[in-house]
Amino acid sequence: MRSSTLIAATLSCAQAFVLPQTFLDAFQLPSTSDINVESFWPHKPYFLKHQVDPQSFPDDIELAELNSTAWDLYQIAQTSNKSYGNPTRVIGSAGHWNTIRYILRQFDDLRDYYEISTQSFKALSGKVLSYNLNYTSGGKVPTSQAFSLSPPVKPFIGKLVEIPNLGCSDADFEALDVSKGSIALIERGECPFGKKSDLAGKHGFKAAVIYDNNPKSTEGVSGSLEKPTKHTVSTIGVSFAVGQELILGITLDPDYSLYFGMDSYVKEIKTKNVIADTKHGDPENIVALGAHSDSVAAGPGLNDDGSGTISLLTVAKHLSNYKINNKVRFAFWSAEEEGLVGSNYYVDQLSEEENLKIRLFMDYDMMASPNYQYQIYNASNSVNPRGSEELRDLYIDYYTKYGHNYTLIPFDGRSDYVGFIENGIPGGGIAAGAEGVNTDNGEVLDACYHALCDDVSNLNWDAFLTNTQLIAYSVAHFADSLEDFPERNANETKSFASTENMPKYAYKGGALIL
C-alpha cells in the first residue's frame, strides 16, 4: 500500500483511537527538507493542531512580519502615484484595489482554514476643488471652510437669511420669505449638518452657511454632509464669532448679502469588503474583528489604517496553526474614510438570526501612532450593548499585566464599531491615537494623521508589536471560550437598536457630522 493511501485511511479513523507518537512524528519535516515549513504548517490536518492558548499565542507575533507587510502596503499605495500625484489607498484608486487583491492573496495559502468572501457595495466620494465665501464689499469671510460631499454651485451673490432655532425641522423654514438665490445661515447643533443643508435646499435656499455653537472655538466648523440628497446645497462652515458677526449684519441690513461659490463633485464608487471566516469553531458563536482597508486621498495611510490591516493579517495567519472552539471572523472594511460605509453596509445586510450569532465585535484602527498612547474605548454596559464592558476590561487587564499605562477614550463614532453597537452587538477596541494630544507629553499623537507623511517612517514599532500581540490575545481568548461573556438576547438587541436608545455620534469616521 502506498504511504499516501495509508495516511488517508488512518486520518479517516482518527477519532476512533489515540494516534501513536511514531505517526505524529511522520508529520514533522526533516531539517534537510526543501519544503517551506512556515507555509506547510497551516496545511497540517486540523485535528493534529494544538488548541489555541491565549497566554502563549501572542508570542507568535514577530516584529519582522509587521515590518515586511508595512513595506508591501506602501509599495501598493505607490501604484496610485500616476492618477493622484502621491501614494494613496483611497477607495477607487489603484492603490486600494491592489490592497484588496493583496489581502485576498494572503489568504490563498490559508483556504483550508478560512472561507473567503467579498461584499460589493457603492460609496459616495467627493472633492471640493475650490470655494468662495466673500463679503460683497470685498475680502474673504474669515474661518470659512467647505463641507465635504457638498454639491457644486456657480458663483452668485445671495441674500443671507438667519434660520430660527437650529434648522432641524421643516417648521424652522416654513415661515420664512425666501427670495430666489438666498443663503441660509444656520447654527450648529441638535441634528447632522447634512439634514440642515437638505432642509435649506428643500425650502428654496441656494446655499447654506453653518456657524459653530461653541464660543471658545476660533476655527470654522467643518465636516461632512454625509449622504447628500437631491435637496442638499453647497455648504460652508464658519466659527461662532463670525456667525455672530453675520447675524449682526442681517440685523443692521435686511438685504445683507454674501458672495458664494463652490467647484466640487460627488460621485459613487464601487468597492468591496473582504471577509475571512474560520471553517472551524462554533458557527453560532462568532468572534468578529475588523480594520479598514482604505486610506484618505492625501497619503498612503500606513498607520490609518494600514496598521490595523497588517495586525489582522498577521494574527489570522498564525491562528491557522491552531484549533479553536468558536468561529472567528476577520473583516477588512472598505470606505471607512467615506463615513464607515463598508462596515455599516455589512451590518445592515445581516438578518436578525445572523446578527445574533455575532457575540462581539472588536475594532482595530490605528495601532502604531508615532507619539502613541495605549487607548481603550470606554464602553460600559449601561449605555452600550451588554458585553462591551467585559471587552473593555479584557484590554485593561492585558495592558496592566504587562505594565503599560493606558487611557480610556469615548465612543465618538470615528471608527467601524458604530454599525455594530447601533445594532445591539457588543463592541470595543483599542487605538494608539489620531490628531489629538498625548496627555502624557502635550504633543500630537500622530502629526501625520490623514497626511502624505503617514508612511512606514510614521509607525511606532513598540506600539505596533504590543497592540498586535494584544489583538492576538483577544482573538485567542474568545476563540477558545466565551463562557464568561454575556449571551446575546434578541429582545435586548431590539430594545437597544430602538431610536430612543440610539447613541448620537458627533463623528462618522474621520469627519464631523453633527
Coordinates of C-alpha atoms in Angstrom, one line a residue:
M1 CA 0.0 0.0 0.0
R2 CA 1.3 3.5 -0.8
S3 CA 2.1 5.7 2.1
S4 CA -0.4 8.4 0.9
T5 CA -3.1 5.8 0.9
L6 CA -2.1 4.6 4.4
I7 CA -2.2 8.2 5.7
A8 CA -5.6 8.9 4.2
A9 CA -7.0 5.7 5.7
T10 CA -5.5 6.5 9.1
L11 CA -6.9 10.1 9.1
S12 CA -10.4 8.9 8.4
C13 CA -10.3 6.8 11.5
A14 CA -8.6 9.4 13.7
Q15 CA -11.4 9.9 16.1
A16 CA -11.6 6.2 16.9
F17 CA -8.3 5.9 18.7
V18 CA -5.3 7.9 20.0
L19 CA -2.6 8.2 17.4
P20 CA 0.8 6.8 18.3
Q21 CA 3.7 9.2 18.6
T22 CA 5.5 7.5 15.7
F23 CA 2.6 8.5 13.4
L24 CA 2.6 12.1 14.7
D25 CA 6.3 12.2 14.1
A26 CA 5.7 11.4 10.5
F27 CA 4.3 14.9 10.1
Q28 CA 7.4 16.6 11.3
L29 CA 9.6 17.7 8.4
P30 CA 13.3 16.7 8.4
S31 CA 15.8 19.5 8.7
T32 CA 17.1 18.7 5.2
S33 CA 13.7 19.1 3.6
D34 CA 13.5 21.9 1.0
I35 CA 9.8 22.4 1.7
N36 CA 9.0 25.7 3.4
V37 CA 8.0 24.8 6.9
E38 CA 6.1 28.0 7.6
S39 CA 3.9 27.6 4.5
F40 CA 3.4 23.9 5.2
W41 CA 2.3 24.3 8.8
P42 CA -1.2 25.7 8.2
H43 CA -2.0 22.7 6.0
K44 CA -1.3 20.3 8.8
P45 CA -4.6 18.4 9.4
Y46 CA -6.8 20.3 11.7
F47 CA -7.2 17.5 14.3
L48 CA -3.5 17.4 14.7
K49 CA -3.2 21.0 15.7
H50 CA -2.9 22.2 19.3
Q51 CA -5.7 24.1 20.9
V52 CA -5.0 27.9 20.8
D53 CA -3.7 29.1 24.1
P54 CA -4.5 32.8 24.8
Q55 CA -1.4 33.1 27.1
S56 CA 1.2 31.9 24.6
F57 CA -0.4 32.8 21.3
P58 CA 0.7 36.5 21.4
D59 CA 4.3 35.3 21.4
D60 CA 3.9 34.0 17.8
I61 CA 3.7 37.6 16.6
E62 CA 7.0 39.0 15.5
L63 CA 8.1 42.5 14.5
A64 CA 9.7 41.4 11.3
E65 CA 6.4 40.3 9.9
L66 CA 4.7 43.6 10.7
N67 CA 7.6 45.5 9.1
S68 CA 7.6 43.4 5.9
T69 CA 3.8 43.8 5.4
A70 CA 4.1 47.5 6.0
W71 CA 6.5 47.9 3.2
D72 CA 4.2 45.8 1.0
L73 CA 1.3 48.2 1.7
Y74 CA 3.5 51.3 1.0
Q75 CA 4.5 49.9 -2.4
I76 CA 0.9 49.2 -3.1
A77 CA 0.0 52.8 -2.3
Q78 CA 2.6 53.9 -4.8
T79 CA 0.6 52.3 -7.6
S80 CA -1.7 55.4 -7.3
N81 CA 1.0 57.9 -8.0
K82 CA 0.2 58.3 -11.7
S83 CA -3.5 59.2 -11.1
Y84 CA -3.3 61.0 -7.7
G85 CA 0.2 62.5 -7.8
N86 CA 1.0 60.8 -4.5
P87 CA 0.8 57.3 -2.9
T88 CA -2.7 56.6 -1.6
R89 CA -5.1 53.7 -1.0
V90 CA -8.3 55.8 -1.2
I91 CA -11.3 53.9 -2.5
G92 CA -11.4 53.7 -6.3
S93 CA -7.7 54.2 -6.6
A94 CA -5.3 51.6 -8.0
G95 CA -3.7 51.5 -4.5
H96 CA -6.9 50.5 -2.9
W97 CA -7.9 47.9 -5.5
N98 CA -4.4 46.4 -5.1
T99 CA -4.8 46.5 -1.3
I100 CA -7.9 44.3 -1.7
R101 CA -6.1 41.9 -4.0
Y102 CA -3.2 41.8 -1.6
I103 CA -5.5 40.8 1.3
L104 CA -7.1 38.1 -0.8
R105 CA -3.7 36.7 -1.8
Q106 CA -2.6 36.5 1.8
F107 CA -5.5 34.1 2.4
D108 CA -4.8 32.0 -0.7
D109 CA -2.5 29.7 1.3
L110 CA -4.9 29.5 4.2
R111 CA -8.0 28.3 2.3
D112 CA -8.1 25.0 4.2
Y113 CA -8.7 27.1 7.4
Y114 CA -10.7 30.1 6.1
E115 CA -13.7 30.7 3.9
I116 CA -13.1 33.9 2.0
S117 CA -15.9 36.2 0.6
T118 CA -16.2 39.7 -0.7
Q119 CA -19.1 42.1 -0.4
S120 CA -19.6 44.7 -3.1
F121 CA -21.3 48.0 -2.5
K122 CA -21.3 51.6 -3.6
A123 CA -19.9 54.5 -1.6
L124 CA -20.2 58.3 -2.1
S125 CA -16.9 60.0 -2.6
G126 CA -16.3 63.7 -3.4
K127 CA -13.8 66.5 -3.5
V128 CA -14.1 70.3 -3.1
L129 CA -11.8 71.8 -5.7
S130 CA -12.3 75.4 -4.7
Y131 CA -14.8 77.6 -2.9
N132 CA -15.5 81.2 -2.1
L133 CA -17.4 82.9 0.7
N134 CA -16.7 86.6 0.4
Y135 CA -18.2 89.9 1.6
T136 CA -19.8 91.9 -1.2
S137 CA -17.6 94.8 -0.3
G138 CA -14.6 92.5 -0.9
G139 CA -12.5 90.2 1.2
K140 CA -12.9 86.6 2.3
V141 CA -15.2 85.8 5.2
P142 CA -12.8 84.6 8.0
T143 CA -12.7 81.0 9.2
S144 CA -14.8 79.7 6.2
Q145 CA -14.4 76.0 5.4
A146 CA -16.3 73.9 2.9
F147 CA -18.2 70.8 4.0
S148 CA -17.2 67.6 2.2
L149 CA -19.8 66.0 -0.1
S150 CA -21.1 69.4 -0.9
P151 CA -22.6 69.7 -4.4
P152 CA -21.2 72.5 -6.7
V153 CA -22.8 75.8 -7.3
K154 CA -21.7 78.6 -9.7
P155 CA -20.7 81.9 -8.0
F156 CA -23.6 84.1 -7.1
I157 CA -24.5 86.9 -4.7
G158 CA -27.2 85.9 -2.3
K159 CA -29.2 87.4 0.5
L160 CA -28.3 85.9 3.9
V161 CA -31.3 84.7 5.9
E162 CA -30.9 83.7 9.6
I163 CA -32.8 80.4 10.3
P164 CA -34.6 80.3 13.6
N165 CA -34.0 77.6 16.2
L166 CA -31.4 75.1 14.7
G167 CA -32.7 74.4 11.3
C168 CA -33.5 70.8 12.1
S169 CA -37.2 70.7 11.1
D170 CA -39.5 71.9 8.4
A171 CA -41.1 74.3 10.9
D172 CA -37.9 76.2 11.2
F173 CA -38.1 77.2 7.5
E174 CA -41.8 77.3 6.6
A175 CA -42.5 80.8 7.9
L176 CA -39.6 82.4 6.1
D177 CA -40.0 84.5 3.0
V178 CA -37.2 83.1 0.8
S179 CA -36.2 85.0 -2.3
K180 CA -34.5 83.3 -5.2
G181 CA -30.8 82.8 -4.6
S182 CA -30.9 83.2 -0.9
I183 CA -28.3 81.7 1.5
A184 CA -29.4 80.1 4.8
L185 CA -27.4 81.0 8.0
I186 CA -27.9 78.1 10.4
E187 CA -26.5 77.4 13.9
R188 CA -24.7 74.1 14.5
G189 CA -26.4 71.7 16.9
E190 CA -29.1 69.0 17.6
C191 CA -29.1 67.4 14.1
P192 CA -26.5 66.5 11.5
F193 CA -25.1 69.1 9.1
G194 CA -26.5 67.1 6.2
K195 CA -30.0 67.5 7.5
K196 CA -29.6 71.2 7.9
S197 CA -28.3 71.5 4.3
D198 CA -31.0 69.3 3.0
L199 CA -33.8 71.2 4.6
A200 CA -32.4 74.5 3.4
G201 CA -32.4 73.2 -0.2
K202 CA -35.9 71.8 0.2
H203 CA -37.2 75.2 1.2
G204 CA -35.7 77.1 -1.6
F205 CA -32.3 78.2 -0.5
K206 CA -29.4 78.1 -3.0
A207 CA -26.6 77.5 -0.4
A208 CA -26.1 77.3 3.3
V209 CA -23.6 78.7 5.9
I210 CA -23.4 76.8 9.2
Y211 CA -21.7 78.6 12.2
D212 CA -20.3 76.9 15.2
N213 CA -22.2 76.9 18.5
N214 CA -19.0 76.8 20.6
P215 CA -17.9 80.3 21.6
K216 CA -14.4 79.0 22.6
S217 CA -13.7 77.6 19.1
T218 CA -11.8 80.0 16.9
E219 CA -11.8 77.8 13.8
G220 CA -14.6 77.5 11.4
V221 CA -16.7 74.4 11.8
S222 CA -16.2 71.8 9.0
G223 CA -17.2 68.2 8.4
S224 CA -19.3 66.1 6.1
L225 CA -22.8 66.3 4.7
E226 CA -22.7 62.5 4.9
K227 CA -25.5 61.4 2.5
P228 CA -26.4 64.2 0.1
T229 CA -29.9 64.1 -1.4
K230 CA -31.5 66.0 -4.4
H231 CA -32.2 68.9 -2.0
T232 CA -28.7 69.2 -0.5
V233 CA -27.0 72.5 -1.2
S234 CA -23.4 73.7 -1.2
T235 CA -22.5 74.3 2.4
I236 CA -19.7 76.3 4.1
G237 CA -18.9 76.5 7.9
V238 CA -17.6 79.4 10.0
S239 CA -16.7 80.0 13.6
F240 CA -19.1 81.1 16.3
A241 CA -17.7 84.6 16.3
V242 CA -18.0 85.0 12.6
G243 CA -21.6 83.7 12.8
Q244 CA -22.4 86.4 15.4
E245 CA -20.9 89.0 13.1
L246 CA -23.1 87.8 10.2
I247 CA -26.2 87.9 12.4
L248 CA -25.4 91.5 13.3
G249 CA -25.0 92.3 9.6
I250 CA -28.5 90.9 8.9
T251 CA -29.9 92.9 11.9
L252 CA -28.4 96.2 10.5
D253 CA -29.3 95.5 6.9
P254 CA -32.3 93.1 6.0
D255 CA -30.8 92.8 2.5
Y256 CA -27.3 91.8 3.8
S257 CA -25.7 89.5 1.2
L258 CA -22.6 87.4 0.6
Y259 CA -20.7 86.2 -2.5
F260 CA -20.8 82.4 -2.6
G261 CA -19.4 79.8 -5.0
M262 CA -18.1 76.2 -5.0
D263 CA -16.5 73.9 -7.5
S264 CA -16.9 70.4 -6.3
Y265 CA -18.1 66.9 -7.3
V266 CA -19.8 64.0 -5.6
K267 CA -19.7 60.5 -7.2
E268 CA -20.5 56.9 -6.5
I269 CA -17.6 54.4 -6.3
K270 CA -18.0 50.7 -6.3
T271 CA -15.8 48.9 -3.8
K272 CA -15.6 45.8 -1.7
N273 CA -15.3 44.5 1.9
V274 CA -13.3 41.3 2.4
I275 CA -14.5 38.7 5.0
A276 CA -12.5 35.7 6.2
D277 CA -14.3 33.2 8.3
T278 CA -12.6 30.2 10.0
K279 CA -14.1 26.9 8.8
H280 CA -13.9 25.6 12.3
G281 CA -15.4 26.8 15.6
D282 CA -19.0 27.1 16.7
P283 CA -20.9 29.0 14.0
E284 CA -23.5 30.0 16.5
N285 CA -20.8 31.9 18.4
I286 CA -18.8 34.2 16.2
V287 CA -15.9 36.3 17.4
A288 CA -15.7 39.2 14.9
L289 CA -12.9 41.8 14.5
G290 CA -12.2 44.4 11.8
A291 CA -9.9 47.0 10.4
H292 CA -10.4 49.3 7.4
S293 CA -8.5 48.7 4.2
D294 CA -8.7 52.2 2.7
S295 CA -6.9 55.5 3.3
V296 CA -7.6 59.1 2.6
A297 CA -6.6 60.5 -0.8
A298 CA -3.8 62.7 0.8
G299 CA -1.5 59.8 1.7
P300 CA -0.7 56.1 1.9
G301 CA -2.4 55.6 5.3
L302 CA 0.2 53.2 6.8
N303 CA -0.9 54.0 10.4
D304 CA -4.5 54.8 9.4
D305 CA -5.4 52.1 8.9
G306 CA -2.6 50.1 7.3
S307 CA -1.5 49.1 10.8
G308 CA -4.9 47.5 11.7
T309 CA -5.0 45.7 8.3
I310 CA -1.4 44.4 8.9
S311 CA -2.3 43.3 12.5
L312 CA -5.3 41.4 11.4
L313 CA -3.5 39.6 8.5
T314 CA -0.7 38.6 10.9
V315 CA -3.0 37.3 13.6
A316 CA -5.1 35.4 11.0
K317 CA -2.1 33.7 9.6
H318 CA -0.9 32.5 13.0
L319 CA -4.3 31.5 14.2
S320 CA -4.4 29.0 11.3
N321 CA -1.9 26.9 13.2
Y322 CA -4.4 26.1 16.0
K323 CA -7.7 24.5 16.9
I324 CA -10.4 26.9 18.1
N325 CA -13.8 26.4 19.8
N326 CA -15.6 29.5 18.4
K327 CA -15.7 30.7 14.8
V328 CA -13.6 33.8 14.2
R329 CA -14.5 36.4 11.5
F330 CA -11.8 38.8 10.2
A331 CA -13.3 41.7 8.3
F332 CA -11.4 44.2 6.1
W333 CA -13.8 47.2 5.7
S334 CA -13.8 49.5 2.7
A335 CA -14.8 53.1 2.6
E336 CA -14.3 53.8 6.3
E337 CA -12.9 57.2 5.3
E338 CA -16.1 58.0 3.4
G339 CA -18.1 57.6 6.6
L340 CA -17.9 54.0 7.8
V341 CA -19.8 52.9 4.7
G342 CA -18.4 49.4 4.4
S343 CA -19.0 48.3 8.0
N344 CA -22.4 49.9 8.2
Y345 CA -23.4 48.2 4.9
Y346 CA -22.3 44.9 6.2
V347 CA -24.3 45.1 9.5
D348 CA -27.3 46.4 7.6
Q349 CA -27.4 43.3 5.5
L350 CA -27.4 40.9 8.4
S351 CA -30.6 39.1 9.2
E352 CA -31.7 39.0 12.8
E353 CA -30.5 35.4 13.0
E354 CA -27.0 36.2 11.7
N355 CA -26.8 39.3 13.9
L356 CA -27.4 37.3 17.0
K357 CA -24.6 34.8 16.1
I358 CA -22.0 37.6 16.4
R359 CA -21.1 37.6 20.1
L360 CA -18.9 40.6 19.9
F361 CA -17.0 43.0 17.5
M362 CA -13.5 44.3 18.1
D363 CA -12.4 47.4 16.2
Y364 CA -8.7 47.9 15.4
D365 CA -7.9 51.3 13.8
M366 CA -4.5 53.0 14.1
M367 CA -2.3 50.6 16.1
A368 CA 1.1 52.3 15.6
S369 CA 0.9 56.1 16.1
P370 CA 4.3 57.6 16.5
N371 CA 3.6 59.5 19.7
Y372 CA 1.3 56.8 20.9
Q373 CA -0.9 56.2 23.9
Y374 CA -2.5 52.9 24.6
Q375 CA -6.1 53.8 24.2
I376 CA -9.1 51.7 25.1
Y377 CA -12.7 52.5 24.2
N378 CA -14.5 53.2 27.4
A379 CA -17.5 51.0 26.8
S380 CA -20.0 50.4 29.7
N381 CA -22.9 48.1 29.6
S382 CA -25.2 50.9 30.9
V383 CA -25.1 52.8 27.6
N384 CA -23.7 50.1 25.2
P385 CA -24.8 46.6 24.3
R386 CA -24.2 44.2 27.2
G387 CA -20.7 42.7 26.8
S388 CA -19.0 45.9 25.7
E389 CA -17.8 46.5 29.3
E390 CA -16.3 43.0 29.5
L391 CA -14.4 43.6 26.3
R392 CA -13.1 46.9 27.7
D393 CA -11.9 45.1 30.9
L394 CA -10.1 42.5 28.9
Y395 CA -7.9 45.2 27.3
I396 CA -7.4 46.9 30.7
D397 CA -6.2 43.6 32.2
Y398 CA -3.8 42.9 29.4
Y399 CA -2.1 46.3 29.5
T400 CA -2.0 46.2 33.3
K401 CA -0.4 42.7 33.3
Y402 CA 2.5 43.9 31.1
G403 CA 3.0 47.2 32.9
H404 CA 1.6 49.5 30.2
N405 CA -0.2 52.7 31.1
Y406 CA -3.5 53.1 29.2
T407 CA -6.1 55.8 28.8
L408 CA -9.8 55.4 28.3
I409 CA -11.4 57.2 25.3
P410 CA -15.1 57.6 24.4
F411 CA -17.0 56.0 21.7
D412 CA -17.4 59.1 19.4
G413 CA -18.4 57.5 16.1
R414 CA -14.9 57.7 14.5
S415 CA -14.4 54.0 13.6
D416 CA -16.2 50.9 12.4
Y417 CA -17.7 49.8 15.7
V418 CA -20.6 52.2 15.1
G419 CA -22.8 49.9 13.0
F420 CA -22.3 47.0 15.4
I421 CA -23.2 49.0 18.5
E422 CA -26.2 50.6 16.9
N423 CA -27.5 47.1 16.0
G424 CA -27.1 45.8 19.5
I425 CA -23.8 43.9 19.1
P426 CA -21.3 44.3 21.9
G427 CA -18.3 46.3 20.7
G428 CA -15.0 47.7 21.8
G429 CA -11.4 48.1 20.7
I430 CA -8.1 49.8 21.1
A431 CA -6.2 52.6 19.3
A432 CA -2.9 54.4 19.5
G433 CA -4.2 57.9 18.7
A434 CA -5.0 60.3 15.8
E435 CA -4.8 64.1 15.7
G436 CA -5.4 64.5 19.4
V437 CA -2.9 65.4 22.0
N438 CA -0.9 62.9 24.1
T439 CA -1.9 63.8 27.7
D440 CA 1.5 62.5 28.9
N441 CA 3.7 64.9 26.9
G442 CA 1.4 67.5 25.3
E443 CA 2.4 66.6 21.8
V444 CA 0.2 65.4 18.9
L445 CA -0.3 61.6 18.9
D446 CA 0.0 61.3 15.1
A447 CA 1.2 64.5 13.4
C448 CA 0.8 62.7 10.0
Y449 CA -2.8 61.8 10.5
H450 CA -4.6 62.0 7.1
A451 CA -1.4 63.4 5.5
L452 CA 1.2 62.4 2.9
C453 CA 3.7 61.6 5.6
D454 CA 1.7 58.7 7.0
D455 CA 4.2 56.2 5.5
V456 CA 6.4 53.5 7.0
S457 CA 8.5 56.0 8.9
N458 CA 5.4 57.1 10.7
L459 CA 4.9 53.8 12.5
N460 CA 6.0 53.3 16.1
W461 CA 7.2 49.7 16.3
D462 CA 6.9 49.3 20.0
A463 CA 3.2 50.2 20.0
F464 CA 2.7 48.2 16.8
L465 CA 4.0 45.0 18.3
T466 CA 2.3 45.4 21.7
N467 CA -1.0 46.2 20.1
T468 CA -0.8 43.3 17.6
Q469 CA 0.0 40.9 20.4
L470 CA -3.0 42.2 22.3
I471 CA -5.1 41.6 19.3
A472 CA -3.8 38.1 19.1
Y473 CA -4.6 37.6 22.8
S474 CA -8.2 39.0 22.4
V475 CA -8.8 36.7 19.4
A476 CA -7.4 33.6 21.1
H477 CA -9.2 34.4 24.4
F478 CA -12.7 34.5 22.8
A479 CA -11.9 31.8 20.1
D480 CA -11.1 29.5 23.0
S481 CA -14.0 30.3 25.2
L482 CA -17.0 32.7 25.6
E483 CA -18.1 31.0 28.8
D484 CA -18.0 34.2 31.0
F485 CA -19.1 36.5 28.2
P486 CA -22.8 37.7 28.3
E487 CA -25.1 35.9 26.0
R488 CA -26.8 37.7 23.1
N489 CA -30.6 38.3 23.6
A490 CA -33.0 39.1 20.8
N491 CA -35.2 41.3 23.0
E492 CA -32.2 43.3 24.3
T493 CA -30.9 43.8 20.8
K494 CA -34.2 45.2 19.6
S495 CA -34.5 47.4 22.6
F496 CA -31.0 48.8 22.2
A497 CA -31.5 49.4 18.5
S498 CA -34.7 51.4 19.0
T499 CA -34.5 55.1 18.1
E500 CA -34.7 56.4 21.7
N501 CA -31.8 54.3 22.9
M502 CA -29.5 55.0 19.9
P503 CA -26.3 56.9 20.8
K504 CA -25.7 60.2 18.9
Y505 CA -22.2 60.3 17.5
A506 CA -20.6 63.6 16.5
Y507 CA -18.4 61.9 14.0
K508 CA -18.8 59.3 11.3
G509 CA -15.4 58.0 10.6
G510 CA -12.9 60.9 10.5
A511 CA -15.5 63.5 9.6
L512 CA -17.6 65.6 11.9
I513 CA -21.3 65.2 11.1
L514 CA -23.1 66.9 14.0

